[in-house]
Short mmCIF file of N, CA and C in Angstrom, two decimals:
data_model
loop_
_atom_site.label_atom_id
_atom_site.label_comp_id
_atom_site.label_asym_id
_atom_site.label_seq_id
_atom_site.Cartn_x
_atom_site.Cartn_y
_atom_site.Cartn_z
N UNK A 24 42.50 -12.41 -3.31
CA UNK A 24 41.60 -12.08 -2.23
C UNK A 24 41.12 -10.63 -2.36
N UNK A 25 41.94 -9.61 -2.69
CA UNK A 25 41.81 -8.46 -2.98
C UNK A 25 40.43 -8.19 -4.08
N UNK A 26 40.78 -8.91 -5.30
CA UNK A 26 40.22 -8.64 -5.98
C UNK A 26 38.53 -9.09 -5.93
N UNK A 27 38.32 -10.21 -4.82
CA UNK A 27 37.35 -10.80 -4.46
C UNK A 27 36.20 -9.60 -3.47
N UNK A 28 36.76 -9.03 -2.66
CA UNK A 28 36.56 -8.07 -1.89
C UNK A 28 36.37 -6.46 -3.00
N UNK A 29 36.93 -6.14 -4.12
CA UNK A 29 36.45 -5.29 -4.68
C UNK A 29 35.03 -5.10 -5.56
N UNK A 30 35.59 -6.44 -6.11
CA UNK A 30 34.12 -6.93 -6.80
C UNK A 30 32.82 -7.05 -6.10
N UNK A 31 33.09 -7.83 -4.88
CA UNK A 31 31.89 -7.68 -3.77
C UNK A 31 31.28 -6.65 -3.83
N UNK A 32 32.48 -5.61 -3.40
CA UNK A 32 32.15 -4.14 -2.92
C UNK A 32 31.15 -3.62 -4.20
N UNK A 33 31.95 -3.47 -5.32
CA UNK A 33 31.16 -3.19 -6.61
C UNK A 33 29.78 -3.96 -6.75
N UNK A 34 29.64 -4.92 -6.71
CA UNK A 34 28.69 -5.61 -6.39
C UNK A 34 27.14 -4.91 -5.55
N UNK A 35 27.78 -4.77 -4.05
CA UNK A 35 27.19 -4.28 -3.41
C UNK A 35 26.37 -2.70 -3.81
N UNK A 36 27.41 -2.20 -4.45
CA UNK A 36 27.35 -0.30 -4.59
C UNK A 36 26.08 -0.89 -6.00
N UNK A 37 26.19 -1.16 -6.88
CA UNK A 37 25.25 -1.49 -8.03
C UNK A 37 24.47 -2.13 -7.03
N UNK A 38 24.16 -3.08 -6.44
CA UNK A 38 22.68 -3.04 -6.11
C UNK A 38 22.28 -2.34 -5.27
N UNK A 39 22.99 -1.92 -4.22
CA UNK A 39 22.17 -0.74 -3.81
C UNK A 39 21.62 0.46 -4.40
N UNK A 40 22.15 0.83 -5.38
CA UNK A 40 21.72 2.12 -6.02
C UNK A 40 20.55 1.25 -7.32
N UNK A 41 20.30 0.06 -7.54
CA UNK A 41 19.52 -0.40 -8.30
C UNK A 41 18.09 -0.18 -7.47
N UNK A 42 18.19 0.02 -5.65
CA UNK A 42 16.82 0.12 -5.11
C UNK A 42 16.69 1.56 -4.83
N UNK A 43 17.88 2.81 -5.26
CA UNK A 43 17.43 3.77 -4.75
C UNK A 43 16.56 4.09 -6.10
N UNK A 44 15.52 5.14 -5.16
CA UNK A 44 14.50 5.42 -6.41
C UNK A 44 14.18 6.84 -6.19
N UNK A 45 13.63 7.69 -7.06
CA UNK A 45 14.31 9.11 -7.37
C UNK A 45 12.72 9.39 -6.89
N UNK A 46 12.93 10.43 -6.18
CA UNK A 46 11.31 11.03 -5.83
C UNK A 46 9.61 11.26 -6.28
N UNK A 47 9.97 11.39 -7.63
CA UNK A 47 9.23 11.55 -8.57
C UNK A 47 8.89 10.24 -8.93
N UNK A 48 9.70 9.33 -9.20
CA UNK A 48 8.82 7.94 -9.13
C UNK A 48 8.14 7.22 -8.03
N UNK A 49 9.00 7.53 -7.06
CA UNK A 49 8.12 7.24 -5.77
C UNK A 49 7.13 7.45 -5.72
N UNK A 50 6.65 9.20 -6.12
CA UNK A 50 4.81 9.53 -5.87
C UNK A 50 4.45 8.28 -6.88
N UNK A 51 4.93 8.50 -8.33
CA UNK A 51 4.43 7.47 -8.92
C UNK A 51 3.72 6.06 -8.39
N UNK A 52 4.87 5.29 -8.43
CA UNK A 52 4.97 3.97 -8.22
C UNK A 52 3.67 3.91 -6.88
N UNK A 53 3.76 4.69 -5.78
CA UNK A 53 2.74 4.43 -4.93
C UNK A 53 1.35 4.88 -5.24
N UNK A 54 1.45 5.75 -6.02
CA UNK A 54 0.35 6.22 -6.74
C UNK A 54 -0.70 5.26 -7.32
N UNK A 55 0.50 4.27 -8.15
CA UNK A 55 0.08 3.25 -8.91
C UNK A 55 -0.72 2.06 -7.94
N UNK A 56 0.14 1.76 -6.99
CA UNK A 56 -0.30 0.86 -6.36
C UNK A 56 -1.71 1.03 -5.27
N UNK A 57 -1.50 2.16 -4.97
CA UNK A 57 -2.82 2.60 -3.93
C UNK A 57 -4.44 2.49 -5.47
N UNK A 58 -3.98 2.78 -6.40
CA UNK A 58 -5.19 2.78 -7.42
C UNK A 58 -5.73 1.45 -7.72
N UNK A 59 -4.26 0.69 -7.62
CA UNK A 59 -4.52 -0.39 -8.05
C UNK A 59 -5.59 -1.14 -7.12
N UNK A 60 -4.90 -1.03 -5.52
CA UNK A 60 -5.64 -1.72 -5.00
C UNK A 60 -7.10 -0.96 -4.47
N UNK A 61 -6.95 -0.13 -4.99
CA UNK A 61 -8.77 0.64 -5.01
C UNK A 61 -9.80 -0.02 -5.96
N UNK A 62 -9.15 -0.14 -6.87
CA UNK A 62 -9.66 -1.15 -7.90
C UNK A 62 -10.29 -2.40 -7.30
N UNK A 63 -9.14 -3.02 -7.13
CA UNK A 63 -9.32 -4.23 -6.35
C UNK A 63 -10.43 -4.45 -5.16
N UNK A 64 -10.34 -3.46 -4.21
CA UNK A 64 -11.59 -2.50 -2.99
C UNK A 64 -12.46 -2.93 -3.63
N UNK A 65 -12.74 -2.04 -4.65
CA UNK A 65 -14.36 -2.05 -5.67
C UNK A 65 -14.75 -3.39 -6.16
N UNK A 66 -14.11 -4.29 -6.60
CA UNK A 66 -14.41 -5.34 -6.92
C UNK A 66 -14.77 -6.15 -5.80
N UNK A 67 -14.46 -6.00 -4.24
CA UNK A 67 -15.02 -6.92 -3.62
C UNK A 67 -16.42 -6.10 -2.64
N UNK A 68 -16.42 -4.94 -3.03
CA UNK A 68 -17.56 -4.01 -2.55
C UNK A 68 -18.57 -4.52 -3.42
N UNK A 69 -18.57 -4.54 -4.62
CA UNK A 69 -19.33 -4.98 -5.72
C UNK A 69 -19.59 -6.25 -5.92
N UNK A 70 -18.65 -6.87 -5.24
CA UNK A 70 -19.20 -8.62 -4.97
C UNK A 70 -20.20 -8.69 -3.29
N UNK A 71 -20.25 -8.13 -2.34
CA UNK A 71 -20.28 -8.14 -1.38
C UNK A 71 -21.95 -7.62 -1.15
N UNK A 72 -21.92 -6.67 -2.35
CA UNK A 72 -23.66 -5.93 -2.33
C UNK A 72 -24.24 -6.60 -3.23
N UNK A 73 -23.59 -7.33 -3.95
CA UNK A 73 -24.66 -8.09 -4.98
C UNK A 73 -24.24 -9.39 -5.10
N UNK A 74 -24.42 -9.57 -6.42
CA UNK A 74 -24.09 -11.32 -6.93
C UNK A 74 -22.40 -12.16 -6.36
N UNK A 75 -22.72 -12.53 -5.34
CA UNK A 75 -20.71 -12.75 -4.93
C UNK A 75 -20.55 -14.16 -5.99
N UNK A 76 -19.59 -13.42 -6.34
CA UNK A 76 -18.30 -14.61 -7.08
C UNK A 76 -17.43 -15.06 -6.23
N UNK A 77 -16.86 -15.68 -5.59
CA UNK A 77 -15.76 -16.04 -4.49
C UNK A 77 -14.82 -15.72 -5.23
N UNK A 78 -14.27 -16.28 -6.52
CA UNK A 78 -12.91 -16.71 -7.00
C UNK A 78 -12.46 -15.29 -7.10
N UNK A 79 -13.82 -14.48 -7.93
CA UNK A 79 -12.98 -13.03 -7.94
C UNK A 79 -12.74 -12.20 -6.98
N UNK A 80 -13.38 -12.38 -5.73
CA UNK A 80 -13.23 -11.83 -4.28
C UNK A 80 -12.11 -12.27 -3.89
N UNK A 81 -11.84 -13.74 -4.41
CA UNK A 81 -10.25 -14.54 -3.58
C UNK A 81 -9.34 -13.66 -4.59
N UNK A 82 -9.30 -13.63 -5.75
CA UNK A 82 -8.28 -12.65 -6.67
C UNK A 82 -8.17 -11.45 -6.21
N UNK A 83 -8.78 -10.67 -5.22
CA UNK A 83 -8.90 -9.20 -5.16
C UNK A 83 -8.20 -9.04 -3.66
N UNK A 84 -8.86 -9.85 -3.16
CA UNK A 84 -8.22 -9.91 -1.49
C UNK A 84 -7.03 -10.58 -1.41
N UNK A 85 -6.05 -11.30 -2.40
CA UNK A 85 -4.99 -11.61 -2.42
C UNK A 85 -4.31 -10.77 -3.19
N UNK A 86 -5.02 -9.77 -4.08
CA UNK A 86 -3.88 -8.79 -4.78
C UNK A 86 -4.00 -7.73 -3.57
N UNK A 87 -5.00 -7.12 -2.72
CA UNK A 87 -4.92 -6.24 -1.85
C UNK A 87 -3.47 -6.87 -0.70
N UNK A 88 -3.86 -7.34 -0.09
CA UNK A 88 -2.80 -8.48 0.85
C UNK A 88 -1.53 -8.45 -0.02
N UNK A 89 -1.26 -8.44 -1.05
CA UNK A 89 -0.05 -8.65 -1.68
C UNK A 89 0.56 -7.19 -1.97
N UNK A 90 -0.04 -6.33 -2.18
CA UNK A 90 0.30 -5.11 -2.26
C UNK A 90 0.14 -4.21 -1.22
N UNK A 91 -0.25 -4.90 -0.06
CA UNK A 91 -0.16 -4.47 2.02
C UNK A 91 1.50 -4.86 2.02
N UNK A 92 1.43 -5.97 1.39
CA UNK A 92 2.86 -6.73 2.17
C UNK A 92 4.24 -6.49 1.17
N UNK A 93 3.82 -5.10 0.39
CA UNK A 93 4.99 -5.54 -1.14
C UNK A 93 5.91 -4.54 -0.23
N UNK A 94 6.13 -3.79 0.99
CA UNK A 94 6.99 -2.98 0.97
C UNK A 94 6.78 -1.69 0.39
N UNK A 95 5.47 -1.08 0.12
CA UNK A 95 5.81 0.42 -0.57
C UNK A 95 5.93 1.10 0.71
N UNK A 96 6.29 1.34 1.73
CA UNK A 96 7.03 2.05 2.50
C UNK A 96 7.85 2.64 2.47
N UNK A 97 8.58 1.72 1.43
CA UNK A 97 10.23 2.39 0.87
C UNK A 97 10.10 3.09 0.00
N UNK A 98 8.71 3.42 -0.78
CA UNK A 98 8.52 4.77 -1.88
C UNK A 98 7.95 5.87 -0.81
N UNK A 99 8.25 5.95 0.21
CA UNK A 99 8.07 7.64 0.65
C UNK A 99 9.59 7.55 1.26
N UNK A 100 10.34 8.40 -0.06
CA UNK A 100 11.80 8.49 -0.10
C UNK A 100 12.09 9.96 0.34
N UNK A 101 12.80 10.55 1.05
CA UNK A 101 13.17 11.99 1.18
C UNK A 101 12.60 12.71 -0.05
N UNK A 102 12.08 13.80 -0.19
CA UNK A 102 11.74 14.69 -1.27
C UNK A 102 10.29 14.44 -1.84
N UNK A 103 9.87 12.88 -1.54
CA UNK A 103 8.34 12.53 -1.79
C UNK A 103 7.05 13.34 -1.13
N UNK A 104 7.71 14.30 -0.17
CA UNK A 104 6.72 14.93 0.80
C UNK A 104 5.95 15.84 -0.15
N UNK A 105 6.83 16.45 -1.17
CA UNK A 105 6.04 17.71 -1.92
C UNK A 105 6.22 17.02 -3.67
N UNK A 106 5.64 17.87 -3.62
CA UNK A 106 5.33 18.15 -5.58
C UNK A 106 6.49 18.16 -6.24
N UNK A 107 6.86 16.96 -7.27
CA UNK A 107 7.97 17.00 -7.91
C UNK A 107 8.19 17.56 -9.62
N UNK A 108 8.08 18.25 -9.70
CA UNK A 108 8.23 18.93 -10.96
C UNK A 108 6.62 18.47 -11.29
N UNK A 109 5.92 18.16 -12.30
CA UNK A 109 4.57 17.99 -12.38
C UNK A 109 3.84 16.98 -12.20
N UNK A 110 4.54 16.18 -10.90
CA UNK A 110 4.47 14.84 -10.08
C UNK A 110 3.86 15.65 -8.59
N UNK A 111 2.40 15.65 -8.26
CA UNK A 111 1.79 16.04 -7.55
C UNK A 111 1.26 14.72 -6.57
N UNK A 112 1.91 14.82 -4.99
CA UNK A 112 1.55 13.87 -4.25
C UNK A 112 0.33 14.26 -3.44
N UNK A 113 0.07 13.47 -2.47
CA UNK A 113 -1.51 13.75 -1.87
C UNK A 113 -1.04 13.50 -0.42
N UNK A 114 0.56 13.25 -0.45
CA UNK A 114 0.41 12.72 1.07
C UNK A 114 0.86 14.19 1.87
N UNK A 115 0.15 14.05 3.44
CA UNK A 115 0.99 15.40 4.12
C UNK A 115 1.97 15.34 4.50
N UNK A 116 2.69 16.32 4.78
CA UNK A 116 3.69 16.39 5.45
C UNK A 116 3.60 15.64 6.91
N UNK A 117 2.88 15.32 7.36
CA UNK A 117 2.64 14.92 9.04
C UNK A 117 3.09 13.56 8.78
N UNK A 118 3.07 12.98 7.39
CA UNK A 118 3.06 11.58 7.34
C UNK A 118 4.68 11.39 7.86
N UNK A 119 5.62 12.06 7.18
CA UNK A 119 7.28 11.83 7.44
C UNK A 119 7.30 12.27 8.90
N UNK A 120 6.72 12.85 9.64
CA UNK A 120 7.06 13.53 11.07
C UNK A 120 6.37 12.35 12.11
N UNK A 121 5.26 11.51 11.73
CA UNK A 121 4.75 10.56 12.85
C UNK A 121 5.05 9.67 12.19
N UNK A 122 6.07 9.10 12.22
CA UNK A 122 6.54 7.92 11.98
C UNK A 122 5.96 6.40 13.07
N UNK A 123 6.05 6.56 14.09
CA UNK A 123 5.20 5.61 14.79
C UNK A 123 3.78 5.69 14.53
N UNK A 124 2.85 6.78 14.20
CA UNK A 124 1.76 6.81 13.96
C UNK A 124 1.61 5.86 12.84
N UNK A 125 1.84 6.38 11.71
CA UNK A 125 2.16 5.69 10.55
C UNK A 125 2.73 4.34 10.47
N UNK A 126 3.53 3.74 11.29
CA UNK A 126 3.83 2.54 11.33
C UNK A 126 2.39 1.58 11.84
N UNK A 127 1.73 2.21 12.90
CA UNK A 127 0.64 1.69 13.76
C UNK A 127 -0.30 1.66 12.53
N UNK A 128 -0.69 2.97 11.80
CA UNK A 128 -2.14 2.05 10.85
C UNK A 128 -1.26 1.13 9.58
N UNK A 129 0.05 1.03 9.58
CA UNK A 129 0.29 0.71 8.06
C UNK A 129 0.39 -1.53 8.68
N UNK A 130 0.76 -1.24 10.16
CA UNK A 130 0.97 -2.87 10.62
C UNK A 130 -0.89 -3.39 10.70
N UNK A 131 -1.31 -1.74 10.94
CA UNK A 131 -3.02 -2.31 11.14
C UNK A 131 -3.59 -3.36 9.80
N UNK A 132 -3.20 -1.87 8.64
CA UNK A 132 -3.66 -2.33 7.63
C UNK A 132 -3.28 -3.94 6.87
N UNK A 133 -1.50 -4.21 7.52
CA UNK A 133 -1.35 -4.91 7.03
C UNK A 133 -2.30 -6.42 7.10
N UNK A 134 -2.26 -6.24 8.54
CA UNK A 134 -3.14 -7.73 9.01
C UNK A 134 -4.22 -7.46 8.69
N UNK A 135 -4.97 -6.80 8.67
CA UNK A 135 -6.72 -6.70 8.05
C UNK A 135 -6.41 -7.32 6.85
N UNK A 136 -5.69 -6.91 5.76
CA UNK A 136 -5.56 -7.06 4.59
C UNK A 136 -5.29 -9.13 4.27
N UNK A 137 -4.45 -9.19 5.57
CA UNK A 137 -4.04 -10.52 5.23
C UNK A 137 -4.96 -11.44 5.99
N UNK A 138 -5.81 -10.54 6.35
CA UNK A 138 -6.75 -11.57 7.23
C UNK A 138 -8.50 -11.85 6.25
N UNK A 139 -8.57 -10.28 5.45
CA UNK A 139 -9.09 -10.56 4.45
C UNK A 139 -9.50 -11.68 3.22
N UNK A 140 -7.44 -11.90 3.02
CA UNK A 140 -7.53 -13.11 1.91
C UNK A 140 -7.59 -14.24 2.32
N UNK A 141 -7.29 -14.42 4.00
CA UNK A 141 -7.81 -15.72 4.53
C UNK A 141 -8.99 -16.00 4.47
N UNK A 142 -9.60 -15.13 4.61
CA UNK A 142 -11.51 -15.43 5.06
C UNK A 142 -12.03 -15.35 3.31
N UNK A 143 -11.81 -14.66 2.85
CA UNK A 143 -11.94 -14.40 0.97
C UNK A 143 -11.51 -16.15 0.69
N UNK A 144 -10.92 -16.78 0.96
CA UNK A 144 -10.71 -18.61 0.37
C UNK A 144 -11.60 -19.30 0.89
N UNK A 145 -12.18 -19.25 2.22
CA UNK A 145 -13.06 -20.14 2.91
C UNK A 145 -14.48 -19.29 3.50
N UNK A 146 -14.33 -18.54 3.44
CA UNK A 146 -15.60 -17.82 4.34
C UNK A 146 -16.73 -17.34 3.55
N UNK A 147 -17.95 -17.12 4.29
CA UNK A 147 -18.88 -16.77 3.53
C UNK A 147 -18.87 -15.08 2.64
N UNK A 148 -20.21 -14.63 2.23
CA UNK A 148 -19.80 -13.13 1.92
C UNK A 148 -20.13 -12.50 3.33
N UNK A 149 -21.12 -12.50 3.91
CA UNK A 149 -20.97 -11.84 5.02
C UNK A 149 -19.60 -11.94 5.97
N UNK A 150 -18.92 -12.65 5.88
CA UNK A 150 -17.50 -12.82 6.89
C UNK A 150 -16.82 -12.09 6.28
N UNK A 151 -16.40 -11.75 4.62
CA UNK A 151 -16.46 -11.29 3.92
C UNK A 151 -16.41 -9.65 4.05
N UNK A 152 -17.47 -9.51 4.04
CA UNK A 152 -18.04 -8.54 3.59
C UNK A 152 -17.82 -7.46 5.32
N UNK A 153 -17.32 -8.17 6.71
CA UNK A 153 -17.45 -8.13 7.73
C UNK A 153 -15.85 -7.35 7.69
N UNK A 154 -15.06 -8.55 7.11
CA UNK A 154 -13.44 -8.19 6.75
C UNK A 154 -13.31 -7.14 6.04
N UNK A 155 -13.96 -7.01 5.29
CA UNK A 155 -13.77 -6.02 4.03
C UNK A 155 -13.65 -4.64 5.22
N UNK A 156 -15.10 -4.37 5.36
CA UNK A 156 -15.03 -3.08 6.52
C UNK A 156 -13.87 -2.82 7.24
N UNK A 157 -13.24 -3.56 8.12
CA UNK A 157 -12.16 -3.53 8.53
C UNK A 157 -11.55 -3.13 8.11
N UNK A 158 -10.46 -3.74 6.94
CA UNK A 158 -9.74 -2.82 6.15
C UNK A 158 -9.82 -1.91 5.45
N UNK A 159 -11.28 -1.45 5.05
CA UNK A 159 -11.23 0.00 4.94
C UNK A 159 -11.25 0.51 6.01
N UNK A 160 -11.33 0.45 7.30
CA UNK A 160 -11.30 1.64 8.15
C UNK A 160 -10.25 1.74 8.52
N UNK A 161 -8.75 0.77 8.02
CA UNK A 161 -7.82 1.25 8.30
C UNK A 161 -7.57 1.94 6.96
N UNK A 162 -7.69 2.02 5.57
CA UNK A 162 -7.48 2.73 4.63
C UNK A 162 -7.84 4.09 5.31
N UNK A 163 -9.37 4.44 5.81
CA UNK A 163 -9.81 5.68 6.32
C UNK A 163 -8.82 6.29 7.25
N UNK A 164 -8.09 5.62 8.28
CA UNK A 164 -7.63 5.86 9.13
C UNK A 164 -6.22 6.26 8.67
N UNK A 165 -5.87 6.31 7.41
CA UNK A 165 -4.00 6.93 7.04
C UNK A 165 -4.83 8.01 6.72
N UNK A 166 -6.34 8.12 5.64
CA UNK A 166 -6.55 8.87 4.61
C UNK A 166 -7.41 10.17 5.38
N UNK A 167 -7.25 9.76 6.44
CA UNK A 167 -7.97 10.63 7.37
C UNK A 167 -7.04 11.44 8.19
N UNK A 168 -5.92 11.42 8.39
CA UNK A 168 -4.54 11.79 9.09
C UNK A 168 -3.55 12.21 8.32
N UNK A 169 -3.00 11.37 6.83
CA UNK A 169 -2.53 11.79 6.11
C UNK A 169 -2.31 12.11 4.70
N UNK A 170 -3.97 12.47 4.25
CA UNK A 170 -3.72 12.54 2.75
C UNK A 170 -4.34 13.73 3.39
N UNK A 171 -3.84 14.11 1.74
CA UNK A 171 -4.42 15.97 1.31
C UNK A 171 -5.62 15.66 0.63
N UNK A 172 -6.45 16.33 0.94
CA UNK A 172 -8.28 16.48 -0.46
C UNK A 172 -7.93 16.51 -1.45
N UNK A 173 -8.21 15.79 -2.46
CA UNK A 173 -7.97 16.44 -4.04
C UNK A 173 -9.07 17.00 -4.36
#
């Protein structure tokens, strides 16, 4: 029984420290993902003013929605506030101090985002293109409160 309960324990201690993640990757990793889904942005901005493709609008609004809902929350880790050796973040400091603020546009963003890839499977481009706005003005609305200018 003993030995059942250590192993657990060991168990436990390895995966928890398998999700801690060191500051400097944090800017990373969110770095990565906010580009990514800018990318993604552009592709349905660019379907939306011109020739719409659905399938690639449905690919873009389900990778946006998927990367609303992946959890990067958990990459603004203690120490992510500032500049990590030549790992330069963009977010402010205000972001770790309003934590309810920040919860309010990040639940905003989430549902725009997922309400996006609903209407992106069945809806026209203007419904579309109606959704889209939305979730950028919650993008505007962190990037307006808590990013730094580059």
């Amino acid at each position: 029984m003993m030995k059942k309960i250590t192993l657990a324990a060991c168990a436990l201690v390895v995966a928890g420290s398998a999700f801690a993640i060191e500051p400097d990757k944090a800017i990373k990793f969110r770095q990565a993902g906010y580009s990514y889904m800018s990318w993604n942005m552009s592709k349905i901005k660019d379907n939306v003013e011109g020739t719409y493709k659905q399938a690639e609008v449905i690919a873009a609004a389900n990778t946006i929605a998927a990367i609303a809902n992946s959890g990067m929350g958990a990459l603004y880790v203690p120490g992510s506030e500032k500049d990590v050796g030549n790992v330069k973040t963009y977010v402010r400091p205000e972001f770790f101090s309003k934590p309810q603020e920040v919860a309010r546009i990040a639940q905003s963003f989430n549902k725009e985002a997922n309400e996006l890839a609903r209407i992106a499977a069945t809806g026209s481009s203007a419904e579309v293109k109606e959704q889209f706005g939305k979730v950028g003005g919650t993008c505007k609305a962190c990037h307006d409160d808590f990013k730094m200018k580059n």
